[in-house]
Short mmCIF file of C-alpha atoms and ligand atoms in Angstrom, two decimals:
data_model
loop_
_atom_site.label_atom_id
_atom_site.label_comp_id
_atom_site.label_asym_id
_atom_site.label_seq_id
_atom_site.Cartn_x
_atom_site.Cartn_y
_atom_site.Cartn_z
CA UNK A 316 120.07 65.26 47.34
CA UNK A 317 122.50 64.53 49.91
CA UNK A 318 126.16 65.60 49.66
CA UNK A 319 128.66 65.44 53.08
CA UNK A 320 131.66 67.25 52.96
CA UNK A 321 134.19 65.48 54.92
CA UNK A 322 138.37 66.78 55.88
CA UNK A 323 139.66 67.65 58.89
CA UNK A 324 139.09 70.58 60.99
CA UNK A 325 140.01 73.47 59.16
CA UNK A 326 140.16 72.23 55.60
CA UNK A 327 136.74 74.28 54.73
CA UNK A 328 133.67 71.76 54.97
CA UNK A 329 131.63 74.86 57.08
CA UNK A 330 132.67 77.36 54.73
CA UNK A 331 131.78 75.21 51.65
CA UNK A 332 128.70 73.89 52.72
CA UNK A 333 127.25 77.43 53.39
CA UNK A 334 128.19 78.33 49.84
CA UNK A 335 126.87 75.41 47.94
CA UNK A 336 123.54 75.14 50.28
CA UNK A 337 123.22 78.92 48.63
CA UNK A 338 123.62 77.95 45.38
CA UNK A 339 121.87 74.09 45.00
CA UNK A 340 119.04 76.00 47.35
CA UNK A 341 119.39 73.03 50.20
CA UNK A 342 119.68 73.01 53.85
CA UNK A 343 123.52 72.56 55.68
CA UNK A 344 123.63 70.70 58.77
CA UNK A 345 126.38 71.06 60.64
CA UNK A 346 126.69 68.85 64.04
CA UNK A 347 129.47 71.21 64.99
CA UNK A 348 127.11 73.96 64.49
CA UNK A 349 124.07 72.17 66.44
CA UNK A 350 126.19 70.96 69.55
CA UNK A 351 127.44 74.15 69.71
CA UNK A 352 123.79 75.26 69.33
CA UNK A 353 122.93 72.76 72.36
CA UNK A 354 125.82 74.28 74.81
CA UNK A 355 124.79 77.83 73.74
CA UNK A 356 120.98 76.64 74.94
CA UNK A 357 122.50 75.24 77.61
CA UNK A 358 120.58 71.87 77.25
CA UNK A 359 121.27 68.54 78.47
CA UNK A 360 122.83 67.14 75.42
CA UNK A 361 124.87 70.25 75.22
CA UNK A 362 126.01 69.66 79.03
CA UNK A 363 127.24 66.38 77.65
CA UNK A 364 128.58 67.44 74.39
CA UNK A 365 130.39 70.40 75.84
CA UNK A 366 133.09 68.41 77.64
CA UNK A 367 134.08 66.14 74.74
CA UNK A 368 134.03 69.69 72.47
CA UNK A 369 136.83 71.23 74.98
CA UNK A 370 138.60 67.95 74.81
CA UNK A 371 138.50 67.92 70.84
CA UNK A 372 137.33 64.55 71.44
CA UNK A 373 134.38 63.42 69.29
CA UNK A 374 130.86 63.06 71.07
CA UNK A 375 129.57 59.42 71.51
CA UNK A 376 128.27 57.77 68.06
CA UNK A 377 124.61 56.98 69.21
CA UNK A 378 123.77 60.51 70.84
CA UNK A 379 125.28 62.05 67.50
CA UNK A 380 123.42 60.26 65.39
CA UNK A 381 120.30 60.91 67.04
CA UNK A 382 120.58 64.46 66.66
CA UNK A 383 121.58 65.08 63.13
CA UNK A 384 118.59 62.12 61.56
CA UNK A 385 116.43 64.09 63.94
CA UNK A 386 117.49 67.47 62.18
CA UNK A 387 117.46 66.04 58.81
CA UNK A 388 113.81 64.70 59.59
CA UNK A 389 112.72 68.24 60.28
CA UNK A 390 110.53 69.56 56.70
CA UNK A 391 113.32 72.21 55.58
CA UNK A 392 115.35 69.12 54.88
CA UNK A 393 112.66 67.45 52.42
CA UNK A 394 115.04 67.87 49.40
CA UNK A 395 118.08 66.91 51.07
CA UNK A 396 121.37 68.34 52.90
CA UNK A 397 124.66 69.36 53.26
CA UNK A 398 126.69 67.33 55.47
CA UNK A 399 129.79 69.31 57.30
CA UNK A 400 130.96 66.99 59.56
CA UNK A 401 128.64 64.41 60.05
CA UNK A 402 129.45 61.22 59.53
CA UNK A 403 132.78 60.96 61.23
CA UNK A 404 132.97 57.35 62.30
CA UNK A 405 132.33 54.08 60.42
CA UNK A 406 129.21 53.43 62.78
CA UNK A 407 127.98 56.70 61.93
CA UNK A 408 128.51 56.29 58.31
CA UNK A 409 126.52 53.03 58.45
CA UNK A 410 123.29 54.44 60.52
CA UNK A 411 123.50 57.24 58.41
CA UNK A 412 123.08 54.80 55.31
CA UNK A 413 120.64 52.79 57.05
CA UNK A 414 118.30 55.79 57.71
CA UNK A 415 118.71 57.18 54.70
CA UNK A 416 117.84 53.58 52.76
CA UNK A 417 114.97 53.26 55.12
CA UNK A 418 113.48 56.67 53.07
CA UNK A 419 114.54 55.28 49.27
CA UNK A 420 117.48 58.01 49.35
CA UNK A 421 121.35 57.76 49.13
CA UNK A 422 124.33 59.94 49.44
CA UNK A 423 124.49 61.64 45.78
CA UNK A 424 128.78 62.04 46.77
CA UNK A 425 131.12 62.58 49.29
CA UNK A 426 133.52 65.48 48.85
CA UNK A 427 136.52 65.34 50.55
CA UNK A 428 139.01 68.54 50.85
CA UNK A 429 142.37 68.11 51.23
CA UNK A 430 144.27 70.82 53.37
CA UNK A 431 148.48 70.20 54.63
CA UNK A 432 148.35 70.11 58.15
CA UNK A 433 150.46 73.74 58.13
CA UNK A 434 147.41 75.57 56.04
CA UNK A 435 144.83 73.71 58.94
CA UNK A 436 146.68 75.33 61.64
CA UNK A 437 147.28 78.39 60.06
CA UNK A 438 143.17 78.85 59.50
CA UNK A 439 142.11 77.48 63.10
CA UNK A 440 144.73 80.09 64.71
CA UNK A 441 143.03 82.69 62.50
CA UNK A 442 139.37 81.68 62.35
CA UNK A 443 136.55 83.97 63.75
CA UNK A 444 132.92 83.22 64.13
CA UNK A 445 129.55 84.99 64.63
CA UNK A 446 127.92 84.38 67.46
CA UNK A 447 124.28 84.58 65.89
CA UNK A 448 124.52 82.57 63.04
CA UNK A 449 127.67 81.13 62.57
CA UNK A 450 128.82 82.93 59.82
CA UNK A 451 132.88 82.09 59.10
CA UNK A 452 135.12 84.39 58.53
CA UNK A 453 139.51 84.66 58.79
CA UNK A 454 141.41 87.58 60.02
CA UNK A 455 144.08 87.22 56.62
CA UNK A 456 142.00 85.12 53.94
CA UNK A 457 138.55 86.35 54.95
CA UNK A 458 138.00 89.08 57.12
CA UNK A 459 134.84 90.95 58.27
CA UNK A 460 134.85 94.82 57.02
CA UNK A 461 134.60 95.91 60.44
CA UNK A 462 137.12 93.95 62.41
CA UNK A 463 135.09 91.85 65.15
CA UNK A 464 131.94 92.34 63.72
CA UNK A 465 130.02 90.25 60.92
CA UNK A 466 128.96 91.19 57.65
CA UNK A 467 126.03 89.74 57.59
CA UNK A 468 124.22 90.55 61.19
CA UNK A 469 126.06 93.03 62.88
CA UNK A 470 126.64 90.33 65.59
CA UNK A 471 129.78 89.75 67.33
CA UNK A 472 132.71 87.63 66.45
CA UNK A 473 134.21 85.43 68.59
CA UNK A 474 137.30 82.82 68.39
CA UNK A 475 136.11 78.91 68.97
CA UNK A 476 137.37 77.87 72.26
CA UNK A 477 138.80 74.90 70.45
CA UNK A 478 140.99 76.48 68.19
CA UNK A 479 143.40 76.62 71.03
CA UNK A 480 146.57 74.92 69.45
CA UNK A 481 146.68 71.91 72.06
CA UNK A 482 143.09 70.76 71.10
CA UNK A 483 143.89 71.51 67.66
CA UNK A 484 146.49 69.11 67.65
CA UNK A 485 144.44 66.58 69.31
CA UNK A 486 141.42 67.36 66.65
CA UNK A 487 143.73 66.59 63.98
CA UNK A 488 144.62 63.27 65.55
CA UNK A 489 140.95 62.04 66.56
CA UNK A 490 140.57 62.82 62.77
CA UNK A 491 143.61 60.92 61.12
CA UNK A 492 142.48 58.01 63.73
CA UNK A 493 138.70 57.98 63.47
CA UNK A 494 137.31 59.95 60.36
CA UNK A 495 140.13 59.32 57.72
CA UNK A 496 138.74 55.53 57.05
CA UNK A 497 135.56 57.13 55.58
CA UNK A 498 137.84 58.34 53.21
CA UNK A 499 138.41 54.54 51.50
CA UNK A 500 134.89 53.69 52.77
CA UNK A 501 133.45 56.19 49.97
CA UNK A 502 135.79 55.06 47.62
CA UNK A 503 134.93 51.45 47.89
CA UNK A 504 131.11 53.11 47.27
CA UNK A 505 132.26 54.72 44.27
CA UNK A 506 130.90 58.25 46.22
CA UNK A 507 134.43 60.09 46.88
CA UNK A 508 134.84 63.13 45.22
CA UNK A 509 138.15 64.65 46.21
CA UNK A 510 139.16 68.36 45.78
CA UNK A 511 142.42 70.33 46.61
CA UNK A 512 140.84 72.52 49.35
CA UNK A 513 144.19 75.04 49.81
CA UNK A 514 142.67 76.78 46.79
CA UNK A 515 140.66 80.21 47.50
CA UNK A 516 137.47 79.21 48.66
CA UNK A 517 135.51 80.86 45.32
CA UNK A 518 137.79 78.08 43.50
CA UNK A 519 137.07 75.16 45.70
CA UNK A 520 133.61 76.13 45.12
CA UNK A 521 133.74 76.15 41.43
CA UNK A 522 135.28 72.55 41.77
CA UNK A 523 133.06 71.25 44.07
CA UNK A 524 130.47 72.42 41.91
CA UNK A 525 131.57 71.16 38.57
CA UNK A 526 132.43 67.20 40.42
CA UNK A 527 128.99 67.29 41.84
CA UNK A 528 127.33 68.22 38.46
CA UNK A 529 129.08 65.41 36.80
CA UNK A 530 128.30 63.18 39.71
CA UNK A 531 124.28 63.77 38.18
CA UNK A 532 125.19 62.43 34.64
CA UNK A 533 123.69 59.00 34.33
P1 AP5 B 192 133.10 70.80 63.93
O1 AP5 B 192 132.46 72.09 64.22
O2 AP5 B 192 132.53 69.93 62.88
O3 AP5 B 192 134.64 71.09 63.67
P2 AP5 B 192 135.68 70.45 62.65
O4 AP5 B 192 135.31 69.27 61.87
O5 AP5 B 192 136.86 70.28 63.51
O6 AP5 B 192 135.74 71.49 61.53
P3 AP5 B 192 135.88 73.01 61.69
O7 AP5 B 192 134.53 73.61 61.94
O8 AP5 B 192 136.95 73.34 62.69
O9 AP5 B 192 136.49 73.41 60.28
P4 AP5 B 192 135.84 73.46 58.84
O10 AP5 B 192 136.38 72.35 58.03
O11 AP5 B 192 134.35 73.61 58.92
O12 AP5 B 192 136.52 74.81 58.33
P5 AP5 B 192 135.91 76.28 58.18
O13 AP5 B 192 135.05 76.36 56.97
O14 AP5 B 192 135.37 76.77 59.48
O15 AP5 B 192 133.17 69.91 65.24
C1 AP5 B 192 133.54 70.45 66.49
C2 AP5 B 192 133.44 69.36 67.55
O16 AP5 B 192 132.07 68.89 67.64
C3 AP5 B 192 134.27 68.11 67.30
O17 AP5 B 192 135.60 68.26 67.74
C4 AP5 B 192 133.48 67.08 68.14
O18 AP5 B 192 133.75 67.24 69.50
C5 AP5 B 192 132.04 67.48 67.89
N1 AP5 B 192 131.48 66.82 66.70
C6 AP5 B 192 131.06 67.42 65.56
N2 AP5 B 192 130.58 66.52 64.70
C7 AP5 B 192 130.69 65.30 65.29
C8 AP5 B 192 130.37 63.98 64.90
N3 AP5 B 192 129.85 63.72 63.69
N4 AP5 B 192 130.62 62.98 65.77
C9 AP5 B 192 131.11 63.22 67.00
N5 AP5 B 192 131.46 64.46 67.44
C10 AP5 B 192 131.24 65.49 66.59
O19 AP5 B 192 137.26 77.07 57.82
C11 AP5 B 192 138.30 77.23 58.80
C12 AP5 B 192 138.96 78.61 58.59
O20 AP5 B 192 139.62 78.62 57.32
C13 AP5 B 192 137.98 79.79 58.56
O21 AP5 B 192 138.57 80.88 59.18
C14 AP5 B 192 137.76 80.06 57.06
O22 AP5 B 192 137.46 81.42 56.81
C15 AP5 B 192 139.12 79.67 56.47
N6 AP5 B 192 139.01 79.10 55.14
C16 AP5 B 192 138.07 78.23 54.67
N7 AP5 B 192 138.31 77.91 53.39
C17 AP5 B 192 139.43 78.59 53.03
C18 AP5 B 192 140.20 78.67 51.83
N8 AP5 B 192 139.85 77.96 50.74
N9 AP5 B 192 141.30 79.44 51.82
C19 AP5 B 192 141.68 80.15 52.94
N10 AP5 B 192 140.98 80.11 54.10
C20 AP5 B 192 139.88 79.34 54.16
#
């Protein structure tokens, strides 16, 4: 099964997809989480996704796509995935298709959560991150018991170098411009799911949940 979680930067699609890869027992790819990966490994495709990163600009469609079909290739991803932030462009969304048609699959839905821009800006600003795995957590809505350290591994949290306001503001905007068509592209498919993502995340969960579950009826 293949679900993608798709809003703009903030609205919760990391957060969610860790929660319902837990509970439907699938795999969440992230390509946030695997460039970052790259630039932490210091790679060559993290050398060249690291500037666009900074710039909150999005990485070019053909080296993107390479990397996530080659992740969801790899055998933990035999059942499926969940998407966070992959596809993001109209090409992507049709290579994505075409790979996926190429293995008799399809995208069971596409949930999009819908944040107001003041709630985004409110969670980048406040957003910490552990260094080890990833693990999200906010210094009001979600915070670590020890402050700076995660939960779950002990290891360090750290703020994402672009939640700095300005390349907030311009993630936002390469969103609205570039990502927000998928929105009526889903629909069209009869794939969009949409859920009111300012709830508390347990909630959205719930939701997400329940729309998916209904998505399996025949
Ligand atoms: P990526 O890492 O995908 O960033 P993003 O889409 O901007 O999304 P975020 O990770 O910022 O937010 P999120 O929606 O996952 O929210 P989260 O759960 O963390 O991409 C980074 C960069 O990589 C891009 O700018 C681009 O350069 C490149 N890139 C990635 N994919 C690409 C692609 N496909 N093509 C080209 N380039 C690509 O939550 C945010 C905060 O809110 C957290 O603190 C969390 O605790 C809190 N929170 C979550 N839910 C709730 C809630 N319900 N109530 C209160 N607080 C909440």
């Amino acid at each position: 099964m293949y679900v993608v979680l798709l809003g703009p930067p903030g609205a919760g699609k990391g957060t969610q997809a860790k929660r319902l890869a837990q509970a439907l027992s699938l795999v969440q790819v992230s390509s946030g989480d695997l460039f970052r990966e790259h630039l932490k490994n210091q790679t060559e495709l993290g050398t060249l996704a690291g500037g666009y990163l900074d710039r909150g600009a999005l990485v070019p469609d053909d080296v993107t796509i390479q990397m996530v079909t080659k992740r969801l290739a790899q055998p933990d991803c035999a059942r499926g995935a969940i998407l966070d932030g992959f596809p993001r462009t109209t090409i992507q969304a049709e290579a994505f298709a075409e790979w996926l048609g190429a293995r008799g699959e399809g995208i069971r839905a596409v949930a999009q959560l819908r944040v107001s821009e003041a709630a985004l800006i409110r969670r980048l600003s406040g957003r910490r991150t552990c260094r080890a795995a990833g693990h999200i957590y906010h210094v009001d809505f979600h915070p670590p018991a020890a402050p700076g350290v995660c939960d779950v591994d002990g290891s360090e949290l750290y703020q994402r170098e672009d939640d700095r306001p300005e390349t907030v503001a311009r993630r936002i905007q390469v969103y609205l411009a570039q990502t927000a068509p998928l929105v009526e592209h889903y629909r069209r498919q009869g794939l969009l799911v949409e859920v009111d993502g300012e709830q508390p995340a347990q909630d959205v969960t719930l939701e997400l949940r329940k729309r998916l579950e209904r998505k399996d009826d025949p």
